[in-house]
Short mmCIF file of N, CA and C and ligand atoms in Angstrom, two decimals:
data_model
loop_
_atom_site.label_atom_id
_atom_site.label_comp_id
_atom_site.label_asym_id
_atom_site.label_seq_id
_atom_site.Cartn_x
_atom_site.Cartn_y
_atom_site.Cartn_z
N UNK A 286 0.83 -1.21 0.00
CA UNK A 286 0.00 0.00 0.00
C UNK A 286 0.87 1.26 0.00
N UNK A 287 0.60 2.16 -0.89
CA UNK A 287 1.40 3.39 -0.97
C UNK A 287 0.57 4.59 -0.53
N UNK A 288 1.13 5.30 0.45
CA UNK A 288 0.43 6.46 1.01
C UNK A 288 1.27 7.70 0.75
N UNK A 289 0.64 8.77 0.27
CA UNK A 289 1.41 9.99 -0.03
C UNK A 289 0.82 11.19 0.70
N UNK A 290 1.72 12.16 0.92
CA UNK A 290 1.32 13.41 1.59
C UNK A 290 1.39 14.55 0.58
N UNK A 291 0.30 15.31 0.44
CA UNK A 291 0.29 16.48 -0.44
C UNK A 291 0.15 17.73 0.44
N UNK A 292 1.27 18.38 0.74
CA UNK A 292 1.23 19.55 1.64
C UNK A 292 1.14 20.86 0.86
N UNK A 293 0.57 21.87 1.48
CA UNK A 293 0.52 23.19 0.85
C UNK A 293 -0.25 24.16 1.71
N UNK A 294 -0.28 25.41 1.27
CA UNK A 294 -1.04 26.41 2.01
C UNK A 294 -2.53 26.29 1.71
N UNK A 295 -2.84 26.03 0.45
CA UNK A 295 -4.23 25.88 0.01
C UNK A 295 -5.12 27.02 0.54
N UNK A 296 -4.68 28.23 0.33
CA UNK A 296 -5.40 29.42 0.86
C UNK A 296 -5.86 30.32 -0.27
N UNK A 297 -6.92 29.94 -1.00
CA UNK A 297 -7.71 28.73 -0.81
C UNK A 297 -7.34 27.65 -1.84
N UNK A 298 -7.92 26.45 -1.62
CA UNK A 298 -7.83 25.36 -2.60
C UNK A 298 -8.41 25.85 -3.92
N UNK A 299 -7.76 25.51 -5.03
CA UNK A 299 -8.32 25.84 -6.35
C UNK A 299 -8.32 24.60 -7.24
N UNK A 300 -8.80 24.76 -8.47
CA UNK A 300 -8.96 23.60 -9.36
C UNK A 300 -7.62 22.95 -9.72
N UNK A 301 -6.53 23.74 -9.71
CA UNK A 301 -5.21 23.17 -9.98
C UNK A 301 -4.80 22.20 -8.88
N UNK A 302 -5.03 22.60 -7.62
CA UNK A 302 -4.75 21.71 -6.49
C UNK A 302 -5.62 20.44 -6.59
N UNK A 303 -6.92 20.67 -6.86
CA UNK A 303 -7.85 19.53 -6.90
C UNK A 303 -7.43 18.52 -7.98
N UNK A 304 -6.95 19.04 -9.10
CA UNK A 304 -6.48 18.18 -10.19
C UNK A 304 -5.32 17.29 -9.70
N UNK A 305 -4.37 17.90 -8.98
CA UNK A 305 -3.23 17.13 -8.47
C UNK A 305 -3.72 16.06 -7.49
N UNK A 306 -4.68 16.44 -6.64
CA UNK A 306 -5.22 15.48 -5.66
C UNK A 306 -5.88 14.31 -6.39
N UNK A 307 -6.63 14.62 -7.45
CA UNK A 307 -7.33 13.56 -8.19
C UNK A 307 -6.35 12.63 -8.90
N UNK A 308 -5.29 13.20 -9.47
CA UNK A 308 -4.28 12.37 -10.12
C UNK A 308 -3.60 11.48 -9.07
N UNK A 309 -3.23 12.07 -7.94
CA UNK A 309 -2.57 11.29 -6.88
C UNK A 309 -3.50 10.19 -6.37
N UNK A 310 -4.78 10.51 -6.23
CA UNK A 310 -5.74 9.52 -5.72
C UNK A 310 -5.93 8.36 -6.70
N UNK A 311 -5.65 8.62 -7.98
CA UNK A 311 -5.75 7.57 -8.99
C UNK A 311 -4.56 6.61 -8.89
N UNK A 312 -3.39 7.17 -8.60
CA UNK A 312 -2.17 6.36 -8.66
C UNK A 312 -1.70 5.78 -7.33
N UNK A 313 -2.20 6.37 -6.23
CA UNK A 313 -1.74 5.89 -4.92
C UNK A 313 -2.93 5.40 -4.10
N UNK A 314 -2.63 4.53 -3.14
CA UNK A 314 -3.72 3.94 -2.36
C UNK A 314 -4.36 4.95 -1.42
N UNK A 315 -3.52 5.82 -0.85
CA UNK A 315 -4.04 6.79 0.12
C UNK A 315 -3.35 8.14 -0.07
N UNK A 316 -4.14 9.20 -0.01
CA UNK A 316 -3.59 10.55 -0.16
C UNK A 316 -4.01 11.36 1.06
N UNK A 317 -3.03 12.00 1.72
CA UNK A 317 -3.36 12.91 2.82
C UNK A 317 -3.03 14.32 2.37
N UNK A 318 -4.03 15.19 2.35
CA UNK A 318 -3.81 16.59 2.00
C UNK A 318 -3.60 17.34 3.32
N UNK A 319 -2.49 18.07 3.43
CA UNK A 319 -2.17 18.73 4.70
C UNK A 319 -2.00 20.22 4.49
N UNK A 320 -2.79 21.01 5.18
CA UNK A 320 -2.67 22.47 5.08
C UNK A 320 -1.74 22.98 6.17
N UNK A 321 -0.88 23.88 5.79
CA UNK A 321 0.09 24.41 6.73
C UNK A 321 -0.03 25.92 6.76
N UNK A 322 0.23 26.49 7.93
CA UNK A 322 0.35 27.95 8.00
C UNK A 322 1.79 28.27 7.68
N UNK A 323 2.00 28.85 6.50
CA UNK A 323 3.37 29.15 6.04
C UNK A 323 3.77 30.54 6.50
N UNK A 324 4.71 30.65 7.44
CA UNK A 324 5.09 31.98 7.97
C UNK A 324 5.72 32.87 6.90
N UNK A 325 6.19 32.27 5.79
CA UNK A 325 6.80 33.08 4.73
C UNK A 325 5.76 33.71 3.81
N UNK A 326 4.52 33.18 3.86
CA UNK A 326 3.48 33.71 2.98
C UNK A 326 2.64 34.72 3.77
N UNK A 327 2.56 35.95 3.25
CA UNK A 327 1.76 36.97 3.93
C UNK A 327 0.44 37.16 3.19
N UNK A 328 -0.46 37.91 3.80
CA UNK A 328 -1.72 38.22 3.13
C UNK A 328 -2.66 37.05 3.05
N UNK A 329 -2.64 36.19 4.09
CA UNK A 329 -3.52 35.02 4.09
C UNK A 329 -4.99 35.41 4.16
N UNK A 330 -5.84 34.52 3.74
CA UNK A 330 -7.26 34.81 3.67
C UNK A 330 -8.07 33.98 4.66
N UNK A 331 -7.92 32.66 4.58
CA UNK A 331 -8.73 31.77 5.42
C UNK A 331 -7.88 31.18 6.55
N UNK A 332 -8.54 30.95 7.71
CA UNK A 332 -7.88 30.27 8.82
C UNK A 332 -7.67 28.79 8.45
N UNK A 333 -6.72 28.17 9.14
CA UNK A 333 -6.41 26.76 8.86
C UNK A 333 -7.65 25.87 8.91
N UNK A 334 -8.49 26.06 9.94
CA UNK A 334 -9.65 25.17 10.06
C UNK A 334 -10.65 25.38 8.93
N UNK A 335 -10.75 26.63 8.44
CA UNK A 335 -11.64 26.89 7.30
C UNK A 335 -11.10 26.22 6.04
N UNK A 336 -9.79 26.33 5.84
CA UNK A 336 -9.16 25.71 4.67
C UNK A 336 -9.36 24.21 4.67
N UNK A 337 -9.16 23.64 5.88
CA UNK A 337 -9.31 22.20 6.03
C UNK A 337 -10.75 21.77 5.72
N UNK A 338 -11.71 22.54 6.21
CA UNK A 338 -13.12 22.21 5.97
C UNK A 338 -13.44 22.29 4.47
N UNK A 339 -12.95 23.32 3.81
CA UNK A 339 -13.23 23.48 2.38
C UNK A 339 -12.61 22.35 1.56
N UNK A 340 -11.40 21.94 1.95
CA UNK A 340 -10.74 20.84 1.23
C UNK A 340 -11.54 19.56 1.45
N UNK A 341 -11.93 19.33 2.71
CA UNK A 341 -12.70 18.12 3.03
C UNK A 341 -13.96 18.02 2.17
N UNK A 342 -14.69 19.13 2.05
CA UNK A 342 -15.92 19.12 1.25
C UNK A 342 -15.59 18.91 -0.23
N UNK A 343 -14.47 19.46 -0.68
CA UNK A 343 -14.11 19.40 -2.10
C UNK A 343 -13.60 18.02 -2.54
N UNK A 344 -13.12 17.23 -1.57
CA UNK A 344 -12.60 15.90 -1.93
C UNK A 344 -13.53 14.78 -1.45
N UNK A 345 -14.74 15.17 -1.07
CA UNK A 345 -15.69 14.19 -0.51
C UNK A 345 -15.98 13.05 -1.49
N UNK A 346 -15.80 13.31 -2.81
CA UNK A 346 -16.08 12.28 -3.81
C UNK A 346 -14.93 11.29 -3.96
N UNK A 347 -13.81 11.54 -3.25
CA UNK A 347 -12.63 10.66 -3.37
C UNK A 347 -12.47 9.86 -2.08
N UNK A 348 -12.74 8.58 -2.16
CA UNK A 348 -12.76 7.73 -0.96
C UNK A 348 -11.41 7.53 -0.30
N UNK A 349 -10.32 7.74 -1.03
CA UNK A 349 -8.99 7.46 -0.46
C UNK A 349 -8.20 8.73 -0.13
N UNK A 350 -8.94 9.86 0.03
CA UNK A 350 -8.27 11.12 0.36
C UNK A 350 -8.75 11.62 1.72
N UNK A 351 -7.80 12.00 2.58
CA UNK A 351 -8.15 12.60 3.87
C UNK A 351 -7.44 13.93 4.02
N UNK A 352 -7.86 14.71 4.99
CA UNK A 352 -7.35 16.08 5.15
C UNK A 352 -6.90 16.30 6.57
N UNK A 353 -5.79 17.01 6.72
CA UNK A 353 -5.32 17.39 8.05
C UNK A 353 -4.64 18.75 7.96
N UNK A 354 -4.23 19.28 9.10
CA UNK A 354 -3.44 20.51 9.07
C UNK A 354 -2.27 20.34 10.02
N UNK A 355 -1.25 21.15 9.83
CA UNK A 355 -0.04 20.99 10.65
C UNK A 355 0.75 22.28 10.73
N UNK A 356 1.62 22.33 11.73
CA UNK A 356 2.49 23.51 11.83
C UNK A 356 3.91 23.07 12.15
N UNK A 357 4.20 21.79 11.85
CA UNK A 357 5.54 21.25 12.10
C UNK A 357 6.27 21.11 10.77
N UNK A 358 7.39 20.42 10.76
CA UNK A 358 8.09 20.14 9.51
C UNK A 358 7.27 19.16 8.68
N UNK A 359 7.23 19.38 7.36
CA UNK A 359 6.49 18.48 6.47
C UNK A 359 6.99 17.04 6.61
N UNK A 360 8.30 16.87 6.67
CA UNK A 360 8.84 15.51 6.73
C UNK A 360 8.48 14.81 8.04
N UNK A 361 8.36 15.59 9.11
CA UNK A 361 7.96 14.99 10.39
C UNK A 361 6.52 14.50 10.31
N UNK A 362 5.67 15.33 9.69
CA UNK A 362 4.27 14.92 9.53
C UNK A 362 4.19 13.66 8.65
N UNK A 363 4.96 13.66 7.56
CA UNK A 363 4.94 12.51 6.65
C UNK A 363 5.32 11.23 7.39
N UNK A 364 6.35 11.31 8.20
CA UNK A 364 6.81 10.14 8.97
C UNK A 364 5.74 9.71 9.99
N UNK A 365 5.21 10.73 10.68
CA UNK A 365 4.18 10.47 11.70
C UNK A 365 2.98 9.73 11.11
N UNK A 366 2.60 10.11 9.86
CA UNK A 366 1.43 9.52 9.22
C UNK A 366 1.76 8.25 8.46
N UNK A 367 3.05 7.93 8.38
CA UNK A 367 3.46 6.73 7.64
C UNK A 367 3.38 6.90 6.14
N UNK A 368 3.63 8.11 5.65
CA UNK A 368 3.58 8.35 4.19
C UNK A 368 4.88 7.89 3.54
N UNK A 369 4.74 7.33 2.33
CA UNK A 369 5.91 6.84 1.59
C UNK A 369 6.57 7.93 0.77
N UNK A 370 5.77 8.89 0.32
CA UNK A 370 6.29 9.98 -0.52
C UNK A 370 5.55 11.28 -0.20
N UNK A 371 6.24 12.39 -0.53
CA UNK A 371 5.58 13.69 -0.59
C UNK A 371 5.21 13.90 -2.06
N UNK A 372 4.06 14.47 -2.32
CA UNK A 372 3.65 14.78 -3.69
C UNK A 372 3.54 16.29 -3.83
N UNK A 373 4.07 16.84 -4.91
CA UNK A 373 3.94 18.28 -5.18
C UNK A 373 3.51 18.48 -6.63
N UNK A 374 2.85 19.60 -6.87
CA UNK A 374 2.45 19.94 -8.25
C UNK A 374 3.44 20.94 -8.83
N UNK A 375 3.64 20.85 -10.14
CA UNK A 375 4.55 21.79 -10.81
C UNK A 375 3.79 22.53 -11.91
N UNK A 376 3.84 23.87 -11.84
CA UNK A 376 3.18 24.68 -12.87
C UNK A 376 4.18 25.16 -13.91
N UNK A 377 5.14 25.91 -13.44
CA UNK A 377 6.08 26.58 -14.37
C UNK A 377 7.51 26.38 -13.85
N UNK A 378 8.48 26.85 -14.64
CA UNK A 378 9.89 26.66 -14.28
C UNK A 378 10.20 27.21 -12.89
N UNK A 379 9.58 28.33 -12.55
CA UNK A 379 9.83 28.93 -11.23
C UNK A 379 9.46 27.95 -10.11
N UNK A 380 8.36 27.23 -10.29
CA UNK A 380 7.97 26.21 -9.29
C UNK A 380 9.06 25.16 -9.18
N UNK A 381 9.58 24.75 -10.35
CA UNK A 381 10.57 23.68 -10.38
C UNK A 381 11.79 24.04 -9.53
N UNK A 382 12.25 25.26 -9.69
CA UNK A 382 13.46 25.68 -8.95
C UNK A 382 13.26 25.58 -7.45
N UNK A 383 12.16 26.17 -6.96
CA UNK A 383 11.95 26.16 -5.51
C UNK A 383 11.58 24.77 -5.00
N UNK A 384 10.77 24.05 -5.78
CA UNK A 384 10.34 22.71 -5.33
C UNK A 384 11.51 21.73 -5.34
N UNK A 385 12.43 21.88 -6.30
CA UNK A 385 13.59 20.98 -6.36
C UNK A 385 14.48 21.18 -5.13
N UNK A 386 14.69 22.45 -4.78
CA UNK A 386 15.49 22.76 -3.58
C UNK A 386 14.85 22.13 -2.35
N UNK A 387 13.53 22.32 -2.24
CA UNK A 387 12.81 21.80 -1.08
C UNK A 387 12.84 20.27 -1.05
N UNK A 388 12.67 19.67 -2.24
CA UNK A 388 12.68 18.20 -2.31
C UNK A 388 14.03 17.66 -1.89
N UNK A 389 15.10 18.31 -2.34
CA UNK A 389 16.44 17.83 -1.99
C UNK A 389 16.72 18.02 -0.50
N UNK A 390 16.24 19.14 0.03
CA UNK A 390 16.43 19.38 1.47
C UNK A 390 15.66 18.34 2.28
N UNK A 391 14.41 18.09 1.89
CA UNK A 391 13.62 17.09 2.60
C UNK A 391 14.26 15.71 2.54
N UNK A 392 14.82 15.40 1.37
CA UNK A 392 15.51 14.10 1.21
C UNK A 392 16.73 14.05 2.13
N UNK A 393 17.47 15.18 2.18
CA UNK A 393 18.69 15.21 2.98
C UNK A 393 18.41 15.08 4.47
N UNK A 394 17.30 15.69 4.93
CA UNK A 394 17.04 15.63 6.38
C UNK A 394 16.26 14.39 6.82
N UNK A 395 15.60 13.73 5.86
CA UNK A 395 14.74 12.61 6.29
C UNK A 395 14.83 11.35 5.44
N UNK A 396 15.42 11.48 4.25
CA UNK A 396 15.46 10.33 3.34
C UNK A 396 14.19 10.17 2.53
N UNK A 397 13.22 11.04 2.78
CA UNK A 397 11.93 10.93 2.10
C UNK A 397 11.99 11.54 0.69
N UNK A 398 11.47 10.83 -0.30
CA UNK A 398 11.47 11.34 -1.68
C UNK A 398 10.20 12.12 -1.99
N UNK A 399 10.34 13.08 -2.92
CA UNK A 399 9.20 13.87 -3.39
C UNK A 399 8.91 13.49 -4.83
N UNK A 400 7.64 13.26 -5.14
CA UNK A 400 7.24 12.96 -6.52
C UNK A 400 6.48 14.17 -7.06
N UNK A 401 6.80 14.55 -8.31
CA UNK A 401 6.16 15.72 -8.92
C UNK A 401 5.10 15.32 -9.93
N UNK A 402 3.99 16.02 -9.87
CA UNK A 402 2.91 15.82 -10.84
C UNK A 402 2.74 17.13 -11.60
N UNK A 403 2.80 17.08 -12.93
CA UNK A 403 2.66 18.34 -13.68
C UNK A 403 1.24 18.89 -13.60
N UNK A 404 1.14 20.21 -13.55
CA UNK A 404 -0.18 20.86 -13.54
C UNK A 404 -0.92 20.53 -14.83
N UNK A 405 -2.22 20.37 -14.73
CA UNK A 405 -3.03 20.17 -15.93
C UNK A 405 -2.93 21.40 -16.82
N UNK A 406 -2.99 21.19 -18.15
CA UNK A 406 -2.78 22.28 -19.11
C UNK A 406 -3.71 23.46 -18.84
N UNK A 407 -4.93 23.18 -18.43
CA UNK A 407 -5.88 24.28 -18.25
C UNK A 407 -5.79 24.92 -16.86
N UNK A 408 -4.90 24.38 -16.00
CA UNK A 408 -4.83 24.88 -14.62
C UNK A 408 -3.50 25.53 -14.27
N UNK A 409 -2.56 25.56 -15.21
CA UNK A 409 -1.20 25.95 -14.83
C UNK A 409 -1.06 27.43 -14.49
N UNK A 410 -2.06 28.23 -14.77
CA UNK A 410 -2.01 29.66 -14.42
C UNK A 410 -2.65 29.94 -13.06
N UNK A 411 -3.22 28.91 -12.45
CA UNK A 411 -3.93 29.13 -11.18
C UNK A 411 -2.96 29.19 -10.00
N UNK A 412 -3.09 30.22 -9.20
CA UNK A 412 -2.28 30.37 -7.99
C UNK A 412 -3.17 31.02 -6.93
N UNK A 413 -3.09 30.51 -5.71
CA UNK A 413 -3.97 31.01 -4.66
C UNK A 413 -3.80 32.51 -4.43
N UNK A 414 -2.55 33.00 -4.49
CA UNK A 414 -2.36 34.44 -4.21
C UNK A 414 -3.07 35.31 -5.25
N UNK A 415 -3.06 34.86 -6.51
CA UNK A 415 -3.76 35.63 -7.56
C UNK A 415 -5.27 35.57 -7.35
N UNK A 416 -5.76 34.38 -7.00
CA UNK A 416 -7.20 34.23 -6.77
C UNK A 416 -7.65 35.11 -5.59
N UNK A 417 -6.81 35.16 -4.54
CA UNK A 417 -7.16 36.00 -3.37
C UNK A 417 -7.27 37.47 -3.79
N UNK A 418 -6.31 37.92 -4.57
CA UNK A 418 -6.30 39.31 -5.01
C UNK A 418 -7.55 39.63 -5.82
N UNK A 419 -7.85 38.78 -6.79
CA UNK A 419 -9.00 39.02 -7.67
C UNK A 419 -10.30 39.02 -6.86
N UNK A 420 -10.41 38.02 -5.96
CA UNK A 420 -11.64 37.90 -5.15
C UNK A 420 -11.81 39.13 -4.25
N UNK A 421 -10.70 39.62 -3.67
CA UNK A 421 -10.78 40.77 -2.77
C UNK A 421 -11.33 42.00 -3.47
N UNK A 422 -11.02 42.11 -4.76
CA UNK A 422 -11.50 43.27 -5.52
C UNK A 422 -12.81 42.98 -6.26
N UNK A 423 -13.47 41.90 -5.86
CA UNK A 423 -14.80 41.63 -6.39
C UNK A 423 -14.84 40.88 -7.71
N UNK A 424 -13.68 40.39 -8.16
CA UNK A 424 -13.66 39.62 -9.42
C UNK A 424 -14.26 38.23 -9.23
N UNK A 425 -14.73 37.66 -10.30
CA UNK A 425 -15.38 36.35 -10.23
C UNK A 425 -14.36 35.24 -10.52
N UNK A 426 -14.04 34.44 -9.49
CA UNK A 426 -13.12 33.32 -9.68
C UNK A 426 -13.84 31.99 -9.45
N UNK A 427 -15.17 32.04 -9.43
CA UNK A 427 -15.93 30.85 -9.02
C UNK A 427 -15.69 29.65 -9.94
N UNK A 428 -15.33 29.90 -11.20
CA UNK A 428 -15.09 28.79 -12.13
C UNK A 428 -13.67 28.22 -11.99
N UNK A 429 -12.86 28.82 -11.11
CA UNK A 429 -11.48 28.35 -10.94
C UNK A 429 -11.27 27.60 -9.63
N UNK A 430 -12.33 27.52 -8.84
CA UNK A 430 -12.22 26.88 -7.52
C UNK A 430 -13.38 25.89 -7.34
N UNK A 431 -13.19 24.88 -6.48
CA UNK A 431 -14.31 23.97 -6.20
C UNK A 431 -15.47 24.74 -5.56
N UNK A 432 -16.66 24.19 -5.70
CA UNK A 432 -17.89 24.86 -5.25
C UNK A 432 -17.84 25.29 -3.76
N UNK A 433 -17.34 24.43 -2.85
CA UNK A 433 -17.30 24.85 -1.43
C UNK A 433 -16.43 26.08 -1.22
N UNK A 434 -15.40 26.26 -2.04
CA UNK A 434 -14.53 27.43 -1.92
C UNK A 434 -15.24 28.65 -2.50
N UNK A 435 -15.88 28.47 -3.64
CA UNK A 435 -16.63 29.57 -4.27
C UNK A 435 -17.68 30.11 -3.30
N UNK A 436 -18.32 29.19 -2.58
CA UNK A 436 -19.37 29.58 -1.61
C UNK A 436 -18.76 30.45 -0.50
N UNK A 437 -17.63 30.01 0.06
CA UNK A 437 -16.98 30.77 1.14
C UNK A 437 -16.50 32.14 0.64
N UNK A 438 -15.98 32.18 -0.58
CA UNK A 438 -15.50 33.47 -1.12
C UNK A 438 -16.69 34.42 -1.29
N UNK A 439 -17.81 33.88 -1.75
CA UNK A 439 -19.00 34.71 -1.94
C UNK A 439 -19.48 35.24 -0.60
N UNK A 440 -19.41 34.39 0.44
CA UNK A 440 -19.83 34.84 1.79
C UNK A 440 -18.91 35.95 2.29
N UNK A 441 -17.62 35.83 2.00
CA UNK A 441 -16.65 36.81 2.48
C UNK A 441 -16.75 38.14 1.73
N UNK A 442 -16.91 38.03 0.42
CA UNK A 442 -16.84 39.25 -0.40
C UNK A 442 -18.14 39.60 -1.09
N UNK A 443 -19.13 38.73 -0.92
CA UNK A 443 -20.43 39.00 -1.52
C UNK A 443 -20.40 39.04 -3.03
N UNK A 444 -19.42 38.32 -3.64
CA UNK A 444 -19.35 38.32 -5.11
C UNK A 444 -20.00 37.08 -5.69
P1 ADP B 24 -0.14 28.37 -4.19
O1 ADP B 24 -0.41 29.27 -3.02
O2 ADP B 24 0.93 28.89 -5.10
O3 ADP B 24 -1.36 27.92 -4.94
P2 ADP B 24 0.28 26.11 -2.40
O4 ADP B 24 1.31 26.17 -1.32
O5 ADP B 24 -1.12 26.16 -1.94
O6 ADP B 24 0.58 27.15 -3.54
O7 ADP B 24 0.54 24.83 -3.29
C1 ADP B 24 0.62 23.53 -2.81
C2 ADP B 24 1.13 22.65 -3.91
O8 ADP B 24 0.28 22.74 -5.04
C3 ADP B 24 2.53 23.00 -4.45
O9 ADP B 24 3.17 21.78 -4.79
C4 ADP B 24 2.24 23.79 -5.70
O10 ADP B 24 3.28 23.71 -6.65
C5 ADP B 24 1.01 23.06 -6.19
N1 ADP B 24 0.18 23.90 -7.05
C6 ADP B 24 -0.19 25.17 -6.84
N2 ADP B 24 -0.95 25.63 -7.86
C7 ADP B 24 -1.04 24.61 -8.76
C8 ADP B 24 -1.68 24.46 -10.04
N3 ADP B 24 -2.35 25.47 -10.61
N4 ADP B 24 -1.58 23.27 -10.66
C9 ADP B 24 -0.87 22.26 -10.09
N5 ADP B 24 -0.23 22.34 -8.90
C10 ADP B 24 -0.32 23.51 -8.24
#
């Protein structure tokens, strides 16, 4: 049985993230999506528990996906949960550079490997920070996020 951890800020979850989760759920026996409060990312929108709830509702159709949140090292969580790999999505070259560094560091400190899944062609422009900006100014991003996220954004901004 192969279990993988998909960590990220997911503030908020969008269709690009969901695509990666669905691909991972197809290829691995168990997928744990873990939301983290990233101290390097400013301008956050949703609290961890809200993000976790939205992800849970958005992956309800996938029987082998569960959701958690954490504030420790990703590799420690992966070990704690018994995950065999970390899974990350790649959109553009810039992602590759930072994700490769992180993957090598995680491997060096824990021996854990990271597997990369390429972003779907129609989702590679999606980024949570851009969606947050557009939503804050009243733009419609409802077609770029799962329905539970669109609902929360509408409640927050009335769009
Ligand atoms: P962001 O805030 O940029 O959306 P996250 O920290 O929430 O980033 O991303 C978590 C993981 O999802 C990372 O591996 C990131 O590369 C990946 N990811 C982000 N956006 C996309 C996308 N549009 N398609 C595929 N993977 C993505």
